mmCIF file of C-alpha atoms in Angstrom:
data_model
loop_
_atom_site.group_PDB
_atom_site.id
_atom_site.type_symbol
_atom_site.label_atom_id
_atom_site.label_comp_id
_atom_site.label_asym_id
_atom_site.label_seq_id
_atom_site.Cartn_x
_atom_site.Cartn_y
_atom_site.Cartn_z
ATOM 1 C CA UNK A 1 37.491 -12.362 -6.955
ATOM 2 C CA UNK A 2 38.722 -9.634 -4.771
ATOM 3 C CA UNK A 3 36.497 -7.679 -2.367
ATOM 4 C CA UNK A 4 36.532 -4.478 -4.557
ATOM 5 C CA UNK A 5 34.884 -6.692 -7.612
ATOM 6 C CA UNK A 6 32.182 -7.563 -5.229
ATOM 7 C CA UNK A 7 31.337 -4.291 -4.189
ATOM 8 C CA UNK A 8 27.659 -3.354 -5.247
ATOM 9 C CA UNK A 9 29.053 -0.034 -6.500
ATOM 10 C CA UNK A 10 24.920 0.757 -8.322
ATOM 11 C CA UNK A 11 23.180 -0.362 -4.498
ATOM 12 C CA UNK A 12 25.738 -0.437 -2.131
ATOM 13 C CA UNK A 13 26.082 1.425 1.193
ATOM 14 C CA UNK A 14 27.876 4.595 0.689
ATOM 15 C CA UNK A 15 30.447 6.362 3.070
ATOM 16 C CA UNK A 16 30.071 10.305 3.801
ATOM 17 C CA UNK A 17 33.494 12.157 4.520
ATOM 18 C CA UNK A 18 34.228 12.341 8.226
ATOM 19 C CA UNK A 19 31.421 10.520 9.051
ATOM 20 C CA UNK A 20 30.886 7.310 11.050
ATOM 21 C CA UNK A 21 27.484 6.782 9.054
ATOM 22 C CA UNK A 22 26.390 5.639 5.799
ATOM 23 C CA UNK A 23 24.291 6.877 2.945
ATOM 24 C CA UNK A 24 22.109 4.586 0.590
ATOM 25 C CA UNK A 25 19.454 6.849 -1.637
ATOM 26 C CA UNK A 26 19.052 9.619 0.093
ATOM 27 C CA UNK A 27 18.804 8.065 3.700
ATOM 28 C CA UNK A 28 21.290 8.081 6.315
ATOM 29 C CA UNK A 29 22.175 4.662 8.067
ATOM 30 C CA UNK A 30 23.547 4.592 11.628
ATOM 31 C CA UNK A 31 25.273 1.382 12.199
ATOM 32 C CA UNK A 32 24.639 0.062 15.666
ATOM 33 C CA UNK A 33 26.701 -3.094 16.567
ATOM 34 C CA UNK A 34 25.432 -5.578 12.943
ATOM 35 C CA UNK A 35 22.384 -3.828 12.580
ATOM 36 C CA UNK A 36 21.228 -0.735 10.577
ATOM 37 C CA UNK A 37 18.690 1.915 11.918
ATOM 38 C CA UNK A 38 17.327 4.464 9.146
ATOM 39 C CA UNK A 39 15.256 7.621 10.498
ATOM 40 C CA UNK A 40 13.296 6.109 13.484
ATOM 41 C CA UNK A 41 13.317 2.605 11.869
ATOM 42 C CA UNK A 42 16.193 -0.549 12.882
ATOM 43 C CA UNK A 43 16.326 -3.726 10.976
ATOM 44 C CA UNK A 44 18.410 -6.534 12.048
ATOM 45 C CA UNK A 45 22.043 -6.946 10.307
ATOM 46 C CA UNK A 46 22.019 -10.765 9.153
ATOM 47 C CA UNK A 47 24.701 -11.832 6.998
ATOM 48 C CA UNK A 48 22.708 -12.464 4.198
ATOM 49 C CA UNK A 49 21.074 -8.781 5.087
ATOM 50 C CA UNK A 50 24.520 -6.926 4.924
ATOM 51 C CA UNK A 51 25.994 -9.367 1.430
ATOM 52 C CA UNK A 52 22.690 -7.745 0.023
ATOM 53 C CA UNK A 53 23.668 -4.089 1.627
ATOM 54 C CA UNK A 54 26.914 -4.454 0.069
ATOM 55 C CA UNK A 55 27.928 -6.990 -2.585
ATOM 56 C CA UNK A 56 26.662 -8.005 -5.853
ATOM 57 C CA UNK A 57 26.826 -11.752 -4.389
ATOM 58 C CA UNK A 58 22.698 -13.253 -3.931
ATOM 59 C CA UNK A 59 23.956 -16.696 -2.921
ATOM 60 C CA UNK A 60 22.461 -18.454 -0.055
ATOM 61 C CA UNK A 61 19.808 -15.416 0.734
ATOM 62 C CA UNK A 62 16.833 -16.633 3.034
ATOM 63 C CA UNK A 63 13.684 -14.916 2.308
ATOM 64 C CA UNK A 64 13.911 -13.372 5.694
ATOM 65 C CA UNK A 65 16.778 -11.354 4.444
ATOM 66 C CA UNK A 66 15.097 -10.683 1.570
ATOM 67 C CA UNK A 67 12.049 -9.387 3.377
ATOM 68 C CA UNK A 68 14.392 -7.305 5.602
ATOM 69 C CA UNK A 69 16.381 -6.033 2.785
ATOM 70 C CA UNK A 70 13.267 -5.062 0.574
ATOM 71 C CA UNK A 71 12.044 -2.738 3.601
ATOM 72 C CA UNK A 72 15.085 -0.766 3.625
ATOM 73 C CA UNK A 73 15.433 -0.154 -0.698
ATOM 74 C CA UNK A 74 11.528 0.586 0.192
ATOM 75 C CA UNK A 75 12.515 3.145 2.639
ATOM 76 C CA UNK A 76 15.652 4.558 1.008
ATOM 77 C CA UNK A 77 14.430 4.029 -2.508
ATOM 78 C CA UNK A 78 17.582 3.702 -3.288
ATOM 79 C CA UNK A 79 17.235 1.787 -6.465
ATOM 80 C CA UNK A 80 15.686 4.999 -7.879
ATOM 81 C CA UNK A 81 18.444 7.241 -9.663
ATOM 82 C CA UNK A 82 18.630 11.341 -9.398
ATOM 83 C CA UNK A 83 15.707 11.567 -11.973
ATOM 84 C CA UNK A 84 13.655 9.246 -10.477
ATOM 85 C CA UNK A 85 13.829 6.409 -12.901
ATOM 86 C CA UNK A 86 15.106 2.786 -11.968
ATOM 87 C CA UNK A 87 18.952 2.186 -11.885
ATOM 88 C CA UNK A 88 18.876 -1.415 -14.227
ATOM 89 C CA UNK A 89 21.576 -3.161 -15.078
ATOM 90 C CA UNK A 90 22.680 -6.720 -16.418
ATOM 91 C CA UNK A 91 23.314 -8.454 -12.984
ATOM 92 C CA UNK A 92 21.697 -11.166 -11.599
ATOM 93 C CA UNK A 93 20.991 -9.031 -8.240
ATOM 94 C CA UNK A 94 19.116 -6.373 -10.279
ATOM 95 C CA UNK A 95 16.744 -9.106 -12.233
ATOM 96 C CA UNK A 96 16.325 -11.464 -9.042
ATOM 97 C CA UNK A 97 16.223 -8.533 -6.287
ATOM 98 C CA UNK A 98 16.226 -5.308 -7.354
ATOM 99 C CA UNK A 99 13.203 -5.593 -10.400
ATOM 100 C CA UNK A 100 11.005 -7.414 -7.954
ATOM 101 C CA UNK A 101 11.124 -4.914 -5.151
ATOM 102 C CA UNK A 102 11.002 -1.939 -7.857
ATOM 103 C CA UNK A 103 7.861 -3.610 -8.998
ATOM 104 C CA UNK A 104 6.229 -3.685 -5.563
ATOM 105 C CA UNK A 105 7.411 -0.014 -4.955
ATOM 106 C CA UNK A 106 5.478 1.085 -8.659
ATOM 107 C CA UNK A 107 2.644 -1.025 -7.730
ATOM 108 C CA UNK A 108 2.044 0.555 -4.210
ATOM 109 C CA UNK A 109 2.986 3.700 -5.234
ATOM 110 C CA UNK A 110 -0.125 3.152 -7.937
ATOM 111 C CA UNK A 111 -3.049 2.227 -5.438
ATOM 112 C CA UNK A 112 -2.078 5.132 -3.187
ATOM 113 C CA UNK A 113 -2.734 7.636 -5.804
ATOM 114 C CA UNK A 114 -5.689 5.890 -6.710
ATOM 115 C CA UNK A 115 -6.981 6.170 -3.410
ATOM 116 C CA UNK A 116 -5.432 9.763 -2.731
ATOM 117 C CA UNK A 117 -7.980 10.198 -5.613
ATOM 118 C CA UNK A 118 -10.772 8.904 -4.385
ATOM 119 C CA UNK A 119 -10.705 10.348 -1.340
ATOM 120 C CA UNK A 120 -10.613 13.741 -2.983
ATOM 121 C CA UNK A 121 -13.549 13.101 -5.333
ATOM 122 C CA UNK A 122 -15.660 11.830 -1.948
ATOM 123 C CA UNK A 123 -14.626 14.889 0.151
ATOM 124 C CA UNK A 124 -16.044 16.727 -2.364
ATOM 125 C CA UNK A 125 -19.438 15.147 -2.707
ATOM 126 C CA UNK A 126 -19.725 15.773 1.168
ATOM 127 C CA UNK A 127 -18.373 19.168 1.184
ATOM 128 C CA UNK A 128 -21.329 20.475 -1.515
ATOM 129 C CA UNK A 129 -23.872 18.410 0.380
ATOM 130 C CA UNK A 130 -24.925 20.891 3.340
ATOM 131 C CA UNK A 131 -25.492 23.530 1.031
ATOM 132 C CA UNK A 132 -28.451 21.765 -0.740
ATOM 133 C CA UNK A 133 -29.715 20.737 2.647
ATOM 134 C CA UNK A 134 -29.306 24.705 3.570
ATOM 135 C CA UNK A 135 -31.472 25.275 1.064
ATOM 136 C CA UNK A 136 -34.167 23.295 1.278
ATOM 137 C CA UNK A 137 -34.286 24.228 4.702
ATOM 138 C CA UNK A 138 -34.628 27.783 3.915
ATOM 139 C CA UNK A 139 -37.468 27.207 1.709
ATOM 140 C CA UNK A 140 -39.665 25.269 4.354
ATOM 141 C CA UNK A 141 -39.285 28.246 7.071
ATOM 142 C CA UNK A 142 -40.847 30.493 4.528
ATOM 143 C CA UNK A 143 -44.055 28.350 3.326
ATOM 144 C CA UNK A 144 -46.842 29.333 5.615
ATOM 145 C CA UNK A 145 -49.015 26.813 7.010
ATOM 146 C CA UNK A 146 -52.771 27.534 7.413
ATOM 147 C CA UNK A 147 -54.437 27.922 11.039
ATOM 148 C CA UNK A 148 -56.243 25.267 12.572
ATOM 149 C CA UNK A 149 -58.013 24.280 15.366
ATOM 150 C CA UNK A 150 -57.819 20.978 14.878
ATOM 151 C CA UNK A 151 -55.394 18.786 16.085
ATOM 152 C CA UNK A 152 -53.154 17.240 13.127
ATOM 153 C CA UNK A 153 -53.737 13.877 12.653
ATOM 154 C CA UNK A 154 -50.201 11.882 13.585
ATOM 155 C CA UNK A 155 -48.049 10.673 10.718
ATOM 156 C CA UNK A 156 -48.673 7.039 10.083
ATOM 157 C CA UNK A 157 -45.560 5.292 11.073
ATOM 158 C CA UNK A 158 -43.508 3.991 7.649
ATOM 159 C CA UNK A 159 -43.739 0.171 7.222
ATOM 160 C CA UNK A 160 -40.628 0.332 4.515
ATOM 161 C CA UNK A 161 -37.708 -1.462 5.341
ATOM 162 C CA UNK A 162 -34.498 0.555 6.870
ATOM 163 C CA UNK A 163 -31.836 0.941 4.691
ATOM 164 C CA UNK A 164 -29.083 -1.287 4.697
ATOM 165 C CA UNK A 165 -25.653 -0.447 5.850
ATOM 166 C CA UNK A 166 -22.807 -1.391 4.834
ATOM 167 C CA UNK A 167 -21.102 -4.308 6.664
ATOM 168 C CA UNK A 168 -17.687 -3.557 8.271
ATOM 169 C CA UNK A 169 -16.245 -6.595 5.869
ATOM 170 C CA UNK A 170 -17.461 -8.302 2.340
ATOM 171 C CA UNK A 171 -17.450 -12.074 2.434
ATOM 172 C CA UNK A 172 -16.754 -14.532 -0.142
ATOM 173 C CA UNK A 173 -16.736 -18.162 -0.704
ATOM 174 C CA UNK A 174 -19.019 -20.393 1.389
ATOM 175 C CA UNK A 175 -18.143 -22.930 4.428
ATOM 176 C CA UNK A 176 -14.288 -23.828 5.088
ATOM 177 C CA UNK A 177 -13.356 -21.509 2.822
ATOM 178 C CA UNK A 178 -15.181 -18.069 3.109
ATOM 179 C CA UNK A 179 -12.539 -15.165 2.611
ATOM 180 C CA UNK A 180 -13.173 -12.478 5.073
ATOM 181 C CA UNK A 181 -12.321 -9.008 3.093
ATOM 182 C CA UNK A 182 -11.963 -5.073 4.835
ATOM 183 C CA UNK A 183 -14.120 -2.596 3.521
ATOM 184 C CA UNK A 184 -11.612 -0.042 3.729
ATOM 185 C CA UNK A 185 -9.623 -0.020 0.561
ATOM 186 C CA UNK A 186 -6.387 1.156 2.662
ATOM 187 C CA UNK A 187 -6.415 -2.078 4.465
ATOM 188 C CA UNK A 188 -7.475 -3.732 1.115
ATOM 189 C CA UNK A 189 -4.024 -2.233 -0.050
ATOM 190 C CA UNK A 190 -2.213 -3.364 2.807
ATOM 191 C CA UNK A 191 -3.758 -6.786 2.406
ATOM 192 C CA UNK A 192 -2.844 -6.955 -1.548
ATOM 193 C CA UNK A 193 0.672 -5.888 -1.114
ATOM 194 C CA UNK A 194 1.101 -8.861 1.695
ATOM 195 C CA UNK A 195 -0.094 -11.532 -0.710
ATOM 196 C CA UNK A 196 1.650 -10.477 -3.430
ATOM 197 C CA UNK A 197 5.085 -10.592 -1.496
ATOM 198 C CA UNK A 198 4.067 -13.916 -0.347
ATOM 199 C CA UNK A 199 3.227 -15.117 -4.014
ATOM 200 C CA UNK A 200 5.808 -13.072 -5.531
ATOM 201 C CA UNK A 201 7.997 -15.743 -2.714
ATOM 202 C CA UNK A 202 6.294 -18.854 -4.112
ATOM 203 C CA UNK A 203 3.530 -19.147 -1.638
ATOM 204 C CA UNK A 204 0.409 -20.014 -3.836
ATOM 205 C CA UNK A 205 -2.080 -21.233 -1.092
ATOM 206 C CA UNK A 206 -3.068 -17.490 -1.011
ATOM 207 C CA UNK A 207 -4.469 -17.273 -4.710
ATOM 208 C CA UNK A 208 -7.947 -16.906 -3.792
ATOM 209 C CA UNK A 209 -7.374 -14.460 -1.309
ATOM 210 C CA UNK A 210 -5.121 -12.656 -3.504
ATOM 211 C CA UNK A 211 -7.726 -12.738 -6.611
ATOM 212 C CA UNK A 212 -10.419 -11.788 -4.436
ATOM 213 C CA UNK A 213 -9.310 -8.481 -3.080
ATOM 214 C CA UNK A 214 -7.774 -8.008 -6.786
ATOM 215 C CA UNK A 215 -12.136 -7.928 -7.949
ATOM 216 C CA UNK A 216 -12.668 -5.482 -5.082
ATOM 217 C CA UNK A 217 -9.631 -3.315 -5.833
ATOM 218 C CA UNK A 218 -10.760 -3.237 -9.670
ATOM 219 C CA UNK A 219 -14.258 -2.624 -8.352
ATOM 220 C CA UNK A 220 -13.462 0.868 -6.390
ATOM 221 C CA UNK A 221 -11.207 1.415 -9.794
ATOM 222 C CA UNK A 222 -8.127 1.383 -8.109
ATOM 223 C CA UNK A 223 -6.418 -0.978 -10.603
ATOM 224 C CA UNK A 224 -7.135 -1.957 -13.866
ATOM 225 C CA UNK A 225 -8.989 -4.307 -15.470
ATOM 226 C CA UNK A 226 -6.011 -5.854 -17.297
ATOM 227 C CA UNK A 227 -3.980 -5.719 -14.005
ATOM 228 C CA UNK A 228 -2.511 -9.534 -12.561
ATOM 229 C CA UNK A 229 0.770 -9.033 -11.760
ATOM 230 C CA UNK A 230 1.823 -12.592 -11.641
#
């Protein structure tokens, strides 16, 4: 098999006319001695790292390259085509490393516009606030109160309970293994996306973890109820 035949021609690093650089997506990559720097980013150039940049050829990958490589298709989205729809094909690169990292791109790209959604709704709620306060307000400055001599009798002090606030972290599980969860759903996201890499790798000692900020995710209705990718 000559060189040319293992040329990723769908994925591969493209050249730019009298240029020095690369292109892959829409990105530019600088070459700097083996490794690649995209934008303000650099990612070491492994040999496994650059047969992925390059050839169709997925032998002997470590999931360090993998990792590495994923962060730059991330970045460059260059598995995406012109209309913004996945570049498949038949090869055993696109089913064993493209389709995963495509999946992880759709899924992230999912909980962020649930949250962008969120967000909205909340900033809302707190925006209309103040005016109802304004208003009440208003109306108290207007009631007259009647004269008296007397001094008023002091407000007996309130023997309810304070309201609870919210912890900065949910727990779960009891003894050795209680599972410490954020409250913010960004780092929730964050979190998820970690664990499913890691299980997506073969790494199931982080099920419960992983199922547990799954519940909380489906809670704030940022996925679905029918959602477990795995």
């Amino acid at each position: 098999m000559t060189i040319a035949d293992e040329y990723d021609n769908a994925f591969g690093l493209k050249t730019i006319p009298e240029s020095i650089d690369f292109k892959l997506g829409n990105s530019i990559i600088k070459i700097q001695g083996n490794n690649f720097k995209i934008d303000k980013f650099s990612y070491k150039g492994t040999e496994g790292v650059w047969k992925l940049m390059i050839t169709n050829d997925i032998k002997d990958i470590s999931n360090s390259d993998f990792e590495t490589y994923k962060k730059i298709m991330l970045q460059t989205k260059a598995f995406l085509s012109e209309d913004g729809k996945v570049k498949s094909n038949r090869s055993d690169k696109y089913n064993k490393i493209i389709k995963p990292i495509y999946e992880a791109y759709k899924h992230i790209k999912e909980l962020k516009q649930k949250i962008d959604e969120r967000n909205k709704a909340n900033k809302k709620k707190i925006v209309k606030e103040p005016k109802l306060a304004k208003a009440n307000k208003k109306k108290i400055v207007k009631e007259p109160e009647p004269e008296s001599e007397s001094e008023p009798e002091p407000e007996p002090e309130s023997e309810s309970e304070p309201e609870s606030v919210d912890s900065a972290e949910e727990v779960f599980g009891k003894g050795l293994h209680t599972i410490f969860l954020p409250s913010d759903p960004n780092e929730l996201v964050k979190r998820h996306q970690i664990l499913f890499s890691q299980m997506k790798a073969g790494n199931n000692g982080v099920f419960n973890e992983f199922h547990a900020i799954t519940d909380q995710l489906i809670k704030y209705g940022l996925l679905d109820e029918s959602f477990f990718p795995l």
